[in-house]
Amino acid sequence: LDTGLEAASYRDIAAAARDAEQMGFAGLWTAETAHDPFLPLAVAATATSRIELGTAIAVAFPRAPMTVAETAWDLAANSDGRFILGLGTQVKGHNERRFSTAWTAPGPRMRDYIRTLRAIFTYWQDGSRGQPDFTSDHYQFRLSSPFFAPPPLSKPYVDRHGEMRGVPVYIAAVNDYLCRLAGELCDGIHVHPFNSVKYLTDIVLPNLAKGAAKTGRTLEDIERATTAFVIMGDSEEERAAAREGVRQQISFYASTRTYVEVLAVHGWGGVSARLNEMSIRGQWSEMASLITDEMLDVYAVEGTPEQIPALLRKKYDGLLTRVAFYMPYQGASDPARMRRVVETFAAATPV
């Protein structure tokens, strides 16, 4: 069971990270929304000693592989190997109009990005002193010297087959190509919060397994993480308020055409087109009305803090390996409530 780290004030990060670790969370993730995803983890790395730290996700293409490699290496070194590099492609509009980044086919470009990172990590961990010689269609790594190479990691990540990977790399994947790429080259996959069991079993896991088979691996070699929509409250009144917050957030994601497959696998593909049209017209508040109670049952879990752990295990056991909460409403981070959930999660059995 993982959790997220808010980055609104860096003065609060150390205490928040220590609290998450003391509560018993396994991982602490940052996102690239309104804040940089890496900087908070530099603070968290020196404030904690056990909890894993990762990005879920950092947008890859606006950053050169070398700059990401340097940041990832430093975070891994200063956390004693607890850092996980989570990357995502983002969609065309954000790359071009938010990040001022030229857009090319994201799948092949992400493949080259990961291969470049691996070449850099291997070069640094080996302590190589010759010139690197990696070239791909999109990136290259062919120049270095001892002055530009950090020391090898004292605790590099090594996969279950004994291969030195340096820093574990996860990618966010929604559709077939990136799911296969995650299986082929990555140590983990970030499944989008907007997911369902059928979407996982019909789309994500089969493609993940196909990719893994290309490099002699299986699903067991790949961590499978998500941030789950959770409607949680001690009373029906509280859960009703949470329900509407989740409904609104699902409508936001469902309006993006990239996620149409998550709806289409249930026969709701037409809802995506209607939501997209409404988003173009700026009808953000009205969009939630298209997300039915049946959809909420499919895309979220609902219950009291005592019920949620078993409900999450029922939904995701055998499909995913780590889960955090996506709760986009006020009061979702109540420490006492979260402590109750964490304490029951490890012992919970599926209902």
XYZ file of C-alpha atoms in Angstrom:
351
model
C 0.000 0.000 0.000
C 1.530 3.279 -1.165
C 0.574 6.913 -0.771
C 1.163 10.257 -2.443
C 3.281 13.218 -1.403
C 1.918 16.719 -1.831
C 4.512 19.352 -2.726
C 2.747 22.627 -1.989
C 5.303 23.673 0.663
C 8.773 22.189 0.913
C 8.828 23.111 4.596
C 6.220 20.412 5.200
C 7.725 17.631 3.086
C 10.133 16.134 5.612
C 7.422 15.763 8.256
C 4.921 14.374 5.734
C 7.429 11.813 4.451
C 8.328 10.706 7.978
C 4.642 10.370 8.856
C 4.011 8.192 5.788
C 6.944 5.968 6.706
C 5.850 5.656 10.331
C 2.304 4.770 9.246
C 3.713 1.787 7.363
C 3.207 2.794 3.743
C 5.500 0.926 1.338
C 5.987 3.744 -1.165
C 5.682 7.510 -1.494
C 4.890 8.920 -4.948
C 4.933 12.403 -6.449
C 3.122 13.512 -9.605
C 3.830 16.100 -12.269
C 0.773 18.306 -12.075
C 1.314 21.780 -10.611
C 4.771 21.077 -9.125
C 8.069 19.492 -10.078
C 7.953 15.770 -9.197
C 11.653 15.312 -8.367
C 12.507 18.092 -5.926
C 10.179 16.969 -3.091
C 11.786 13.532 -3.156
C 15.216 15.047 -2.499
C 13.828 16.301 0.801
C 12.005 13.044 1.506
C 15.139 10.989 0.789
C 17.049 12.561 3.677
C 14.054 12.532 6.033
C 13.293 8.793 5.751
C 15.157 5.494 5.837
C 12.792 2.731 4.685
C 9.949 3.907 2.459
C 10.425 3.740 -1.325
C 10.296 7.042 -3.187
C 9.171 7.516 -6.763
C 7.648 9.670 -9.473
C 4.201 8.756 -10.730
C 4.921 10.240 -13.094
C 7.494 12.678 -14.464
C 6.834 13.745 -18.061
C 9.740 12.390 -20.097
C 10.011 14.196 -23.417
C 10.484 17.779 -22.179
C 13.581 16.499 -20.350
C 16.696 15.084 -21.993
C 17.545 11.518 -20.913
C 20.843 12.729 -19.445
C 19.207 15.300 -17.176
C 16.699 12.696 -15.954
C 19.503 10.166 -15.454
C 21.477 12.615 -13.323
C 18.487 13.415 -11.132
C 17.487 9.772 -10.787
C 21.042 8.711 -9.937
C 21.371 11.391 -7.253
C 18.019 10.454 -5.705
C 18.956 6.774 -5.734
C 22.354 7.507 -4.166
C 20.939 9.742 -1.449
C 18.102 7.350 -0.559
C 20.292 4.217 -0.426
C 18.627 2.779 -3.515
C 15.009 3.535 -2.601
C 14.206 5.706 -5.619
C 11.970 4.541 -8.491
C 11.948 6.539 -11.727
C 8.417 6.685 -13.092
C 8.034 8.259 -16.538
C 5.135 9.092 -18.816
C 4.656 10.410 -22.331
C 1.737 12.785 -21.666
C -0.487 13.618 -24.622
C 0.336 15.685 -27.688
C -1.421 18.853 -26.556
C 0.441 19.042 -23.267
C 3.798 18.326 -24.875
C 3.367 20.976 -27.523
C 1.312 23.663 -25.802
C 2.277 23.279 -22.135
C 5.876 22.045 -22.330
C 6.888 23.551 -25.715
C 8.146 20.140 -26.816
C 8.022 18.833 -30.380
C 5.717 15.830 -30.758
C 6.717 12.576 -32.428
C 5.260 9.076 -32.173
C 5.388 8.529 -28.405
C 5.832 4.753 -28.286
C 9.066 4.443 -30.329
C 10.377 7.607 -28.723
C 9.790 6.239 -25.200
C 11.486 2.993 -26.218
C 14.611 4.935 -27.223
C 14.364 7.051 -24.081
C 14.470 3.994 -21.816
C 17.286 2.394 -23.806
C 19.289 5.598 -23.479
C 18.738 5.701 -19.729
C 19.877 2.090 -19.452
C 23.031 2.858 -21.433
C 23.826 5.780 -19.130
C 23.107 3.806 -15.955
C 25.285 0.899 -17.100
C 28.147 3.207 -18.030
C 28.067 4.922 -14.645
C 27.687 1.759 -12.582
C 30.501 -0.024 -14.445
C 32.823 2.889 -13.794
C 33.687 2.943 -17.486
C 36.405 5.295 -18.631
C 36.196 4.799 -22.382
C 33.768 6.736 -24.532
C 30.158 5.523 -24.524
C 28.736 4.459 -27.849
C 24.951 4.409 -27.756
C 22.843 5.734 -30.642
C 19.122 5.427 -31.349
C 16.675 7.122 -33.684
C 15.805 9.774 -31.092
C 18.680 9.966 -28.591
C 22.366 9.294 -28.215
C 25.000 8.927 -25.504
C 28.431 9.072 -27.096
C 30.420 11.537 -25.008
C 31.574 11.462 -21.398
C 34.638 11.642 -19.154
C 35.381 10.879 -15.489
C 34.555 14.520 -14.711
C 30.961 14.004 -15.915
C 30.362 10.527 -14.462
C 29.023 10.146 -10.904
C 30.323 7.348 -8.656
C 28.651 3.946 -8.940
C 25.678 3.403 -6.664
C 26.431 1.567 -3.444
C 23.002 -0.100 -3.689
C 22.100 -0.326 -7.389
C 18.834 -1.954 -8.320
C 19.314 -5.565 -9.475
C 16.333 -7.434 -10.913
C 15.273 -10.934 -9.902
C 17.370 -12.422 -12.726
C 20.511 -10.760 -11.393
C 20.707 -8.055 -14.048
C 22.064 -4.727 -12.837
C 19.503 -2.068 -13.732
C 20.911 0.841 -11.697
C 17.657 2.670 -11.041
C 14.306 0.895 -11.527
C 12.225 2.435 -14.314
C 8.435 2.348 -14.496
C 6.370 3.866 -17.285
C 2.756 4.962 -17.379
C 0.858 2.980 -19.998
C -2.759 3.092 -21.164
C -2.846 1.500 -24.619
C -1.364 -1.602 -26.237
C 2.048 -0.375 -27.398
C 3.205 1.168 -24.140
C 1.873 -1.773 -22.124
C 3.999 -4.086 -24.268
C 6.962 -1.732 -23.920
C 6.604 -1.754 -20.134
C 6.696 -5.538 -20.183
C 9.685 -5.667 -22.503
C 12.027 -3.042 -21.033
C 10.749 -1.726 -17.706
C 10.811 -2.783 -14.081
C 7.257 -1.652 -13.499
C 4.138 -0.113 -14.978
C 2.016 2.727 -13.655
C -1.556 1.801 -14.558
C -3.684 4.921 -14.870
C -6.112 5.562 -11.975
C -8.936 5.386 -14.519
C -9.014 1.603 -14.766
C -11.224 -1.414 -14.191
C -10.745 -5.132 -13.688
C -11.940 -5.873 -17.237
C -9.618 -3.255 -18.698
C -6.725 -4.838 -16.786
C -7.536 -8.409 -17.788
C -8.435 -7.637 -21.423
C -5.946 -4.896 -22.318
C -3.151 -4.196 -19.848
C -2.018 -7.594 -18.607
C -2.101 -9.481 -21.944
C 0.003 -6.781 -23.601
C 2.314 -6.558 -20.610
C 2.852 -10.326 -20.810
C 3.546 -10.164 -24.567
C 6.215 -7.554 -24.016
C 7.762 -9.459 -21.141
C 7.998 -12.626 -23.236
C 10.180 -10.778 -25.783
C 12.937 -10.501 -23.172
C 12.412 -13.858 -21.492
C 10.388 -12.484 -18.627
C 6.906 -12.953 -17.164
C 4.385 -10.751 -15.387
C 6.040 -11.690 -12.109
C 9.107 -9.719 -13.175
C 7.152 -6.469 -13.446
C 5.735 -4.393 -10.615
C 2.189 -3.319 -11.449
C 1.104 -0.174 -9.634
C -1.936 2.066 -9.681
C -3.577 4.887 -7.800
C -7.114 3.682 -7.168
C -10.284 5.722 -6.973
C -11.573 5.215 -3.431
C -14.882 6.485 -2.084
C -14.282 6.304 1.643
C -16.140 7.673 4.626
C -17.452 6.789 8.061
C -20.974 7.891 7.210
C -23.261 7.767 4.186
C -23.227 11.560 4.095
C -19.445 11.625 3.894
C -19.337 8.896 1.263
C -21.961 10.748 -0.802
C -19.741 13.818 -0.909
C -16.731 11.694 -1.809
C -18.752 9.932 -4.489
C -19.393 13.187 -6.304
C -15.735 14.160 -6.132
C -14.720 10.860 -7.703
C -17.487 11.157 -10.307
C -16.114 14.562 -11.324
C -12.544 13.312 -11.547
C -13.487 10.271 -13.619
C -15.380 12.513 -16.043
C -12.246 14.641 -16.443
C -10.089 11.654 -17.373
C -12.779 10.025 -19.495
C -13.019 13.182 -21.618
C -9.481 12.583 -22.928
C -9.589 10.508 -26.106
C -6.433 8.648 -25.071
C -8.493 6.836 -22.420
C -11.379 5.782 -24.647
C -10.361 2.131 -24.448
C -10.997 2.123 -20.689
C -14.632 2.949 -21.455
C -14.946 1.040 -24.706
C -14.035 -2.288 -23.117
C -17.305 -1.953 -21.163
C -19.329 -0.740 -24.139
C -19.268 2.897 -23.037
C -17.052 4.277 -25.801
C -19.665 6.791 -26.883
C -19.512 8.484 -23.486
C -15.891 9.420 -24.153
C -16.808 11.350 -27.303
C -19.615 13.205 -25.520
C -17.339 14.123 -22.617
C -14.640 15.299 -24.999
C -17.113 17.622 -26.727
C -18.233 18.999 -23.371
C -14.642 19.627 -22.274
C -13.985 21.597 -25.458
C -16.992 23.749 -24.607
C -15.668 24.233 -21.060
C -18.570 22.364 -19.440
C -16.363 20.847 -16.738
C -18.908 20.871 -13.913
C -21.668 19.372 -16.076
C -19.517 16.471 -17.276
C -19.904 14.488 -14.047
C -23.568 13.828 -14.855
C -22.498 11.395 -17.588
C -20.707 9.148 -15.068
C -23.408 6.784 -13.804
C -23.506 4.873 -10.525
C -22.813 1.722 -12.547
C -19.614 3.298 -13.829
C -18.599 4.288 -10.307
C -18.997 0.659 -9.220
C -16.670 -0.382 -12.048
C -13.983 2.283 -11.686
C -13.899 2.865 -7.904
C -14.265 1.049 -4.590
C -16.519 2.351 -1.828
C -16.701 1.676 1.879
C -15.663 2.638 5.381
C -11.966 2.844 6.313
C -12.262 -0.619 7.834
C -13.805 -2.072 4.653
C -11.577 -0.480 2.017
C -8.467 -2.701 2.454
C -10.398 -5.936 1.813
C -12.294 -4.324 -1.065
C -9.041 -3.247 -2.714
C -7.612 -6.732 -2.341
C -10.760 -8.230 -3.829
C -10.467 -5.957 -6.844
C -6.723 -6.110 -7.493
C -5.230 -9.286 -5.989
C -3.489 -11.240 -8.720
C -3.696 -8.277 -11.092
C -1.603 -5.534 -9.501
C 1.199 -5.563 -6.950
C 0.938 -2.110 -5.377
C -1.846 0.397 -4.937
C -2.323 3.911 -3.582
C -5.432 6.031 -3.109
C -6.673 8.655 -5.538
C -9.058 10.730 -3.478
C -9.651 14.151 -5.084
C -11.872 15.561 -2.359
C -11.399 17.484 0.922
C -10.513 15.431 3.959
C -9.000 12.572 1.985
C -5.676 12.826 3.809
C -7.044 12.632 7.372
C -4.043 11.092 9.228
C -6.071 9.190 11.826
C -8.273 7.665 9.132
C -5.332 6.694 6.937
C -3.602 5.074 9.897
C -6.683 2.888 10.417
C -6.553 1.841 6.766
C -2.825 1.079 6.762
C -3.067 -0.956 9.927
C -5.725 -3.228 8.434
C -4.388 -3.432 4.859
C -1.565 -5.941 5.427
C -3.837 -8.366 7.260
C -6.862 -7.866 5.021
C -8.186 -10.709 2.904
C -10.411 -10.229 -0.139
C -14.136 -10.080 0.696
